[in-house]
Amino acid sequence: GIQVEQSPPDLILQEGANSTLRCNFSDSVNNLQWFHQNPWGQLINLFYIPSGTKQNGRLSATTVATERYSLLYISSSQTTDSGVYFCAVGTDYKLSFGAGTTVTVRA
Amino acid sequence: SQTIHQWPATLVQPVGSPLSLECTVEGTSNPNLYWYRQAAGRGLQLLFYSVGIGQISSEVPQNLSASRPQDRQFILSSKKLLLSDSGFYLCAWAQGNYGYTFGSGTRLTVV
């Protein structure tokens, strides 16, 4: 199956800082999504981004499909940004998830 | 608007007991439906997915099974739970090949 590697595994930020999360994948995909899992376990879809760049408020994402990686940018981080960020990739309806990046934003 | 319901939120079951987790989706038709499991502190593992009524694909051999008796209903079952079945179970839906929406999950502890 497709291998998904996320880095870094853990990230500690001071409130207001910017950060970049990376997702590398091992094969061509036609589906790539970023999710945020809050401390209560709820998974929220942030972006559907198999290619190109998207922005939603303080979050943006870029996927370079030909080079098999995606980046998630968090700007002006807030404590509510804390949680685990997952990258998921796939084809044919199925997504394989990476191990996630645990982000802790300190006030 | 579309909503997804998953219950119960938490469940404690003895080893060897049966299991039934239910997931329903509202506001859409013919969705793709998924069951994922998340072990503590780890990523999500795809267990089953369905692209239509009665169509179930299994990704990981185990003592769990899934059924889709209605278009917007997806059920995860086991006849006899094992300790290793403990985890956080998440149901999700998607329309075609687009963004997933997850339910709120069920925390299962097998004792």
mmCIF file of C-alpha atoms in Angstrom:
data_model
loop_
_atom_site.group_PDB
_atom_site.id
_atom_site.type_symbol
_atom_site.label_atom_id
_atom_site.label_comp_id
_atom_site.label_asym_id
_atom_site.label_seq_id
_atom_site.Cartn_x
_atom_site.Cartn_y
_atom_site.Cartn_z
ATOM 1 C CA GLY A 1 0.000 0.000 0.000
ATOM 2 C CA ILE A 2 0.886 3.667 -0.139
ATOM 3 C CA GLN A 3 3.314 4.810 2.548
ATOM 4 C CA VAL A 4 2.655 8.165 4.190
ATOM 5 C CA GLU A 5 5.311 9.900 6.260
ATOM 6 C CA GLN A 6 4.604 13.020 8.280
ATOM 7 C CA SER A 7 7.149 15.306 9.866
ATOM 8 C CA PRO A 8 7.885 16.438 12.438
ATOM 9 C CA PRO A 9 6.169 13.952 14.774
ATOM 10 C CA ASP A 10 5.845 16.605 17.475
ATOM 11 C CA LEU A 11 5.841 20.382 17.372
ATOM 12 C CA ILE A 12 5.683 22.856 20.248
ATOM 13 C CA LEU A 13 4.842 26.434 19.346
ATOM 14 C CA GLN A 14 4.496 29.695 21.182
ATOM 15 C CA GLU A 15 1.212 31.417 20.460
ATOM 16 C CA GLY A 16 1.580 33.652 17.419
ATOM 17 C CA ALA A 17 4.312 31.578 15.778
ATOM 18 C CA ASN A 18 4.161 30.146 12.257
ATOM 19 C CA SER A 19 4.880 26.542 11.337
ATOM 20 C CA THR A 20 5.048 24.105 8.437
ATOM 21 C CA LEU A 21 4.015 20.455 8.542
ATOM 22 C CA ARG A 22 5.133 18.072 5.823
ATOM 23 C CA CYS A 23 3.601 14.956 4.289
ATOM 24 C CA ASN A 24 5.554 12.683 1.920
ATOM 25 C CA PHE A 25 3.900 9.798 0.104
ATOM 26 C CA SER A 26 5.282 6.887 -1.826
ATOM 27 C CA ASP A 27 3.084 6.645 -4.919
ATOM 28 C CA SER A 28 0.865 8.644 -7.238
ATOM 29 C CA VAL A 29 -2.462 9.586 -5.681
ATOM 30 C CA ASN A 30 -5.625 11.353 -6.791
ATOM 31 C CA ASN A 31 -6.846 12.145 -3.295
ATOM 32 C CA LEU A 32 -5.017 13.995 -0.511
ATOM 33 C CA GLN A 33 -6.645 15.454 2.553
ATOM 34 C CA TRP A 34 -5.489 17.166 5.740
ATOM 35 C CA PHE A 35 -7.328 16.669 9.014
ATOM 36 C CA HIS A 36 -7.134 18.126 12.498
ATOM 37 C CA GLN A 37 -7.994 15.915 15.473
ATOM 38 C CA ASN A 38 -8.863 17.908 18.563
ATOM 39 C CA PRO A 39 -8.108 16.706 22.116
ATOM 40 C CA TRP A 40 -11.597 15.153 22.306
ATOM 41 C CA GLY A 41 -10.942 12.981 19.276
ATOM 42 C CA GLN A 42 -13.083 14.771 16.716
ATOM 43 C CA LEU A 43 -11.529 14.750 13.245
ATOM 44 C CA ILE A 44 -12.141 17.832 11.151
ATOM 45 C CA ASN A 45 -11.421 17.968 7.448
ATOM 46 C CA LEU A 46 -9.175 20.950 6.738
ATOM 47 C CA PHE A 47 -8.387 20.584 3.050
ATOM 48 C CA TYR A 48 -9.079 18.353 0.097
ATOM 49 C CA ILE A 49 -5.973 19.107 -1.954
ATOM 50 C CA PRO A 50 -4.690 16.477 -4.419
ATOM 51 C CA SER A 51 -2.729 19.255 -6.129
ATOM 52 C CA GLY A 52 -2.210 23.001 -6.000
ATOM 53 C CA THR A 53 -2.611 25.480 -3.168
ATOM 54 C CA LYS A 54 -5.564 26.368 -0.966
ATOM 55 C CA GLN A 55 -6.060 28.761 1.916
ATOM 56 C CA ASN A 56 -8.611 28.859 4.680
ATOM 57 C CA GLY A 57 -8.064 31.640 7.182
ATOM 58 C CA ARG A 58 -4.742 31.141 8.967
ATOM 59 C CA LEU A 59 -4.253 27.723 7.395
ATOM 60 C CA SER A 60 -3.007 27.002 3.922
ATOM 61 C CA ALA A 61 -1.845 23.894 2.115
ATOM 62 C CA THR A 62 0.204 23.106 -0.948
ATOM 63 C CA THR A 63 0.505 19.775 -2.726
ATOM 64 C CA VAL A 64 3.173 19.069 -5.338
ATOM 65 C CA ALA A 65 1.825 15.817 -6.720
ATOM 66 C CA THR A 66 4.702 15.255 -9.150
ATOM 67 C CA GLU A 67 7.167 15.305 -6.249
ATOM 68 C CA ARG A 68 4.833 13.415 -3.893
ATOM 69 C CA TYR A 69 4.618 15.791 -0.980
ATOM 70 C CA SER A 70 2.220 18.204 0.657
ATOM 71 C CA LEU A 71 2.752 21.021 3.137
ATOM 72 C CA LEU A 72 0.375 22.474 5.694
ATOM 73 C CA TYR A 73 1.103 25.990 6.928
ATOM 74 C CA ILE A 74 -0.187 27.354 10.203
ATOM 75 C CA SER A 75 0.230 31.097 10.629
ATOM 76 C CA SER A 76 -0.194 33.143 13.810
ATOM 77 C CA SER A 77 -0.884 29.956 15.792
ATOM 78 C CA GLN A 78 -3.476 29.955 18.565
ATOM 79 C CA THR A 79 -3.977 27.564 21.471
ATOM 80 C CA THR A 80 -7.045 26.188 19.691
ATOM 81 C CA ASP A 81 -4.732 24.945 16.928
ATOM 82 C CA SER A 82 -3.390 22.311 19.320
ATOM 83 C CA GLY A 83 -4.082 18.705 18.427
ATOM 84 C CA VAL A 84 -2.921 16.138 15.916
ATOM 85 C CA TYR A 85 -2.705 16.938 12.228
ATOM 86 C CA PHE A 86 -3.093 14.040 9.837
ATOM 87 C CA CYS A 87 -2.315 13.784 6.180
ATOM 88 C CA ALA A 88 -4.251 11.108 4.276
ATOM 89 C CA VAL A 89 -3.682 10.016 0.698
ATOM 90 C CA GLY A 90 -5.180 7.499 -1.655
ATOM 91 C CA THR A 91 -6.891 6.391 -4.818
ATOM 92 C CA ASP A 92 -10.114 4.537 -5.568
ATOM 93 C CA TYR A 93 -12.158 5.850 -2.622
ATOM 94 C CA LYS A 94 -9.689 4.742 0.072
ATOM 95 C CA LEU A 95 -7.416 6.908 2.200
ATOM 96 C CA SER A 96 -4.271 5.844 4.033
ATOM 97 C CA PHE A 97 -3.350 8.003 6.988
ATOM 98 C CA GLY A 98 0.042 9.094 8.186
ATOM 99 C CA ALA A 99 1.027 8.825 11.844
ATOM 100 C CA GLY A 100 0.273 12.499 12.389
ATOM 101 C CA THR A 101 2.031 15.558 13.768
ATOM 102 C CA THR A 102 1.140 16.475 17.352
ATOM 103 C CA VAL A 103 1.045 20.254 17.684
ATOM 104 C CA THR A 104 1.040 21.967 21.059
ATOM 105 C CA VAL A 105 0.538 25.720 21.097
ATOM 106 C CA ARG A 106 1.463 27.412 24.384
ATOM 107 C CA ALA A 107 -0.014 30.701 25.512
ATOM 108 C CA SER B 1 -26.924 19.849 5.133
ATOM 109 C CA GLN B 2 -25.263 16.510 5.645
ATOM 110 C CA THR B 3 -24.739 15.055 9.096
ATOM 111 C CA ILE B 4 -23.227 11.852 10.404
ATOM 112 C CA HIS B 5 -24.285 10.159 13.614
ATOM 113 C CA GLN B 6 -22.265 7.551 15.443
ATOM 114 C CA TRP B 7 -23.122 5.836 18.707
ATOM 115 C CA PRO B 8 -22.467 5.011 21.444
ATOM 116 C CA ALA B 9 -19.741 7.497 22.374
ATOM 117 C CA THR B 10 -18.106 5.139 24.866
ATOM 118 C CA LEU B 11 -18.444 1.429 25.465
ATOM 119 C CA VAL B 12 -16.905 -1.018 27.930
ATOM 120 C CA GLN B 13 -17.377 -4.645 26.988
ATOM 121 C CA PRO B 14 -16.052 -7.921 28.437
ATOM 122 C CA VAL B 15 -13.858 -10.216 26.389
ATOM 123 C CA GLY B 16 -15.957 -12.637 24.382
ATOM 124 C CA SER B 17 -19.036 -10.427 24.242
ATOM 125 C CA PRO B 18 -20.629 -9.307 20.959
ATOM 126 C CA LEU B 19 -20.326 -5.819 19.491
ATOM 127 C CA SER B 20 -22.538 -3.636 17.343
ATOM 128 C CA LEU B 21 -21.629 -0.053 16.448
ATOM 129 C CA GLU B 22 -23.938 1.943 14.234
ATOM 130 C CA CYS B 23 -23.320 4.874 11.931
ATOM 131 C CA THR B 24 -25.937 6.767 9.957
ATOM 132 C CA VAL B 25 -25.660 9.618 7.492
ATOM 133 C CA GLU B 26 -28.333 12.179 6.702
ATOM 134 C CA GLY B 27 -28.745 14.624 3.862
ATOM 135 C CA THR B 28 -27.042 12.684 1.098
ATOM 136 C CA SER B 29 -27.623 9.601 -0.987
ATOM 137 C CA ASN B 30 -25.346 6.765 -2.054
ATOM 138 C CA PRO B 31 -22.372 7.920 0.028
ATOM 139 C CA ASN B 32 -19.158 5.962 0.356
ATOM 140 C CA LEU B 33 -18.958 4.778 3.973
ATOM 141 C CA TYR B 34 -15.898 3.856 6.014
ATOM 142 C CA TRP B 35 -14.929 2.346 9.362
ATOM 143 C CA TYR B 36 -11.527 3.287 10.774
ATOM 144 C CA ARG B 37 -9.851 2.302 14.039
ATOM 145 C CA GLN B 38 -7.343 4.388 15.940
ATOM 146 C CA ALA B 39 -5.202 2.775 18.595
ATOM 147 C CA ALA B 40 -4.092 5.029 21.448
ATOM 148 C CA GLY B 41 -1.618 7.639 20.259
ATOM 149 C CA ARG B 42 -1.464 6.308 16.719
ATOM 150 C CA GLY B 43 -2.809 6.899 13.233
ATOM 151 C CA LEU B 44 -6.002 5.642 11.656
ATOM 152 C CA GLN B 45 -6.319 2.184 10.156
ATOM 153 C CA LEU B 46 -8.964 1.525 7.516
ATOM 154 C CA LEU B 47 -11.074 -1.503 8.495
ATOM 155 C CA PHE B 48 -13.955 -1.570 6.000
ATOM 156 C CA TYR B 49 -15.441 0.541 3.266
ATOM 157 C CA SER B 50 -18.631 0.397 1.232
ATOM 158 C CA VAL B 51 -19.594 2.040 -2.038
ATOM 159 C CA GLY B 52 -23.188 0.790 -2.011
ATOM 160 C CA ILE B 53 -25.847 -1.241 -0.195
ATOM 161 C CA GLY B 54 -24.576 -4.723 0.551
ATOM 162 C CA GLN B 55 -21.117 -3.958 -0.871
ATOM 163 C CA ILE B 56 -18.421 -4.328 1.778
ATOM 164 C CA SER B 57 -14.663 -4.358 1.277
ATOM 165 C CA SER B 58 -12.415 -5.511 4.100
ATOM 166 C CA GLU B 59 -8.938 -4.094 4.435
ATOM 167 C CA VAL B 60 -7.624 -5.964 7.453
ATOM 168 C CA PRO B 61 -8.453 -9.570 8.373
ATOM 169 C CA GLN B 62 -9.718 -9.730 11.945
ATOM 170 C CA ASN B 63 -12.700 -10.833 13.979
ATOM 171 C CA LEU B 64 -14.737 -7.787 12.983
ATOM 172 C CA SER B 65 -17.337 -7.555 10.224
ATOM 173 C CA ALA B 66 -19.344 -4.770 8.633
ATOM 174 C CA SER B 67 -22.740 -4.519 6.997
ATOM 175 C CA ARG B 68 -24.664 -1.894 5.083
ATOM 176 C CA PRO B 69 -28.335 -2.831 5.309
ATOM 177 C CA GLN B 70 -29.549 0.570 4.071
ATOM 178 C CA ASP B 71 -28.044 3.260 1.863
ATOM 179 C CA ARG B 72 -27.054 5.518 4.747
ATOM 180 C CA GLN B 73 -26.455 2.997 7.514
ATOM 181 C CA PHE B 74 -23.166 1.269 8.250
ATOM 182 C CA ILE B 75 -22.759 -1.240 11.079
ATOM 183 C CA LEU B 76 -19.583 -2.657 12.612
ATOM 184 C CA SER B 77 -19.970 -5.972 14.432
ATOM 185 C CA SER B 78 -18.127 -8.695 16.231
ATOM 186 C CA LYS B 79 -19.366 -12.014 17.557
ATOM 187 C CA LYS B 80 -16.675 -12.259 20.251
ATOM 188 C CA LEU B 81 -14.519 -9.324 21.277
ATOM 189 C CA LEU B 82 -10.803 -9.653 21.977
ATOM 190 C CA LEU B 83 -8.687 -7.411 24.200
ATOM 191 C CA SER B 84 -6.911 -6.237 21.051
ATOM 192 C CA ASP B 85 -10.188 -4.840 19.695
ATOM 193 C CA SER B 86 -9.973 -1.923 22.131
ATOM 194 C CA GLY B 87 -9.589 1.419 20.418
ATOM 195 C CA PHE B 88 -11.283 4.460 19.006
ATOM 196 C CA TYR B 89 -13.647 3.573 16.158
ATOM 197 C CA LEU B 90 -14.531 6.220 13.630
ATOM 198 C CA CYS B 91 -17.115 6.170 10.892
ATOM 199 C CA ALA B 92 -16.773 8.457 7.884
ATOM 200 C CA TRP B 93 -18.636 9.258 4.699
ATOM 201 C CA ALA B 94 -17.602 10.778 1.399
ATOM 202 C CA GLN B 95 -19.295 11.590 -1.870
ATOM 203 C CA GLY B 96 -17.211 10.047 -4.600
ATOM 204 C CA ASN B 97 -13.534 10.767 -4.288
ATOM 205 C CA TYR B 98 -13.858 13.980 -2.270
ATOM 206 C CA GLY B 99 -13.496 15.162 1.295
ATOM 207 C CA TYR B 100 -14.228 12.802 4.132
ATOM 208 C CA THR B 101 -16.500 13.745 7.019
ATOM 209 C CA PHE B 102 -15.983 11.812 10.233
ATOM 210 C CA GLY B 103 -18.401 10.976 13.014
ATOM 211 C CA SER B 104 -17.554 11.743 16.618
ATOM 212 C CA GLY B 105 -16.249 8.221 17.278
ATOM 213 C CA THR B 106 -16.785 5.407 19.774
ATOM 214 C CA ARG B 107 -14.186 4.655 22.439
ATOM 215 C CA LEU B 108 -14.298 0.896 22.978
ATOM 216 C CA THR B 109 -12.567 -0.701 25.936
ATOM 217 C CA VAL B 110 -12.554 -4.482 26.092
ATOM 218 C CA VAL B 111 -11.937 -5.752 29.630
#
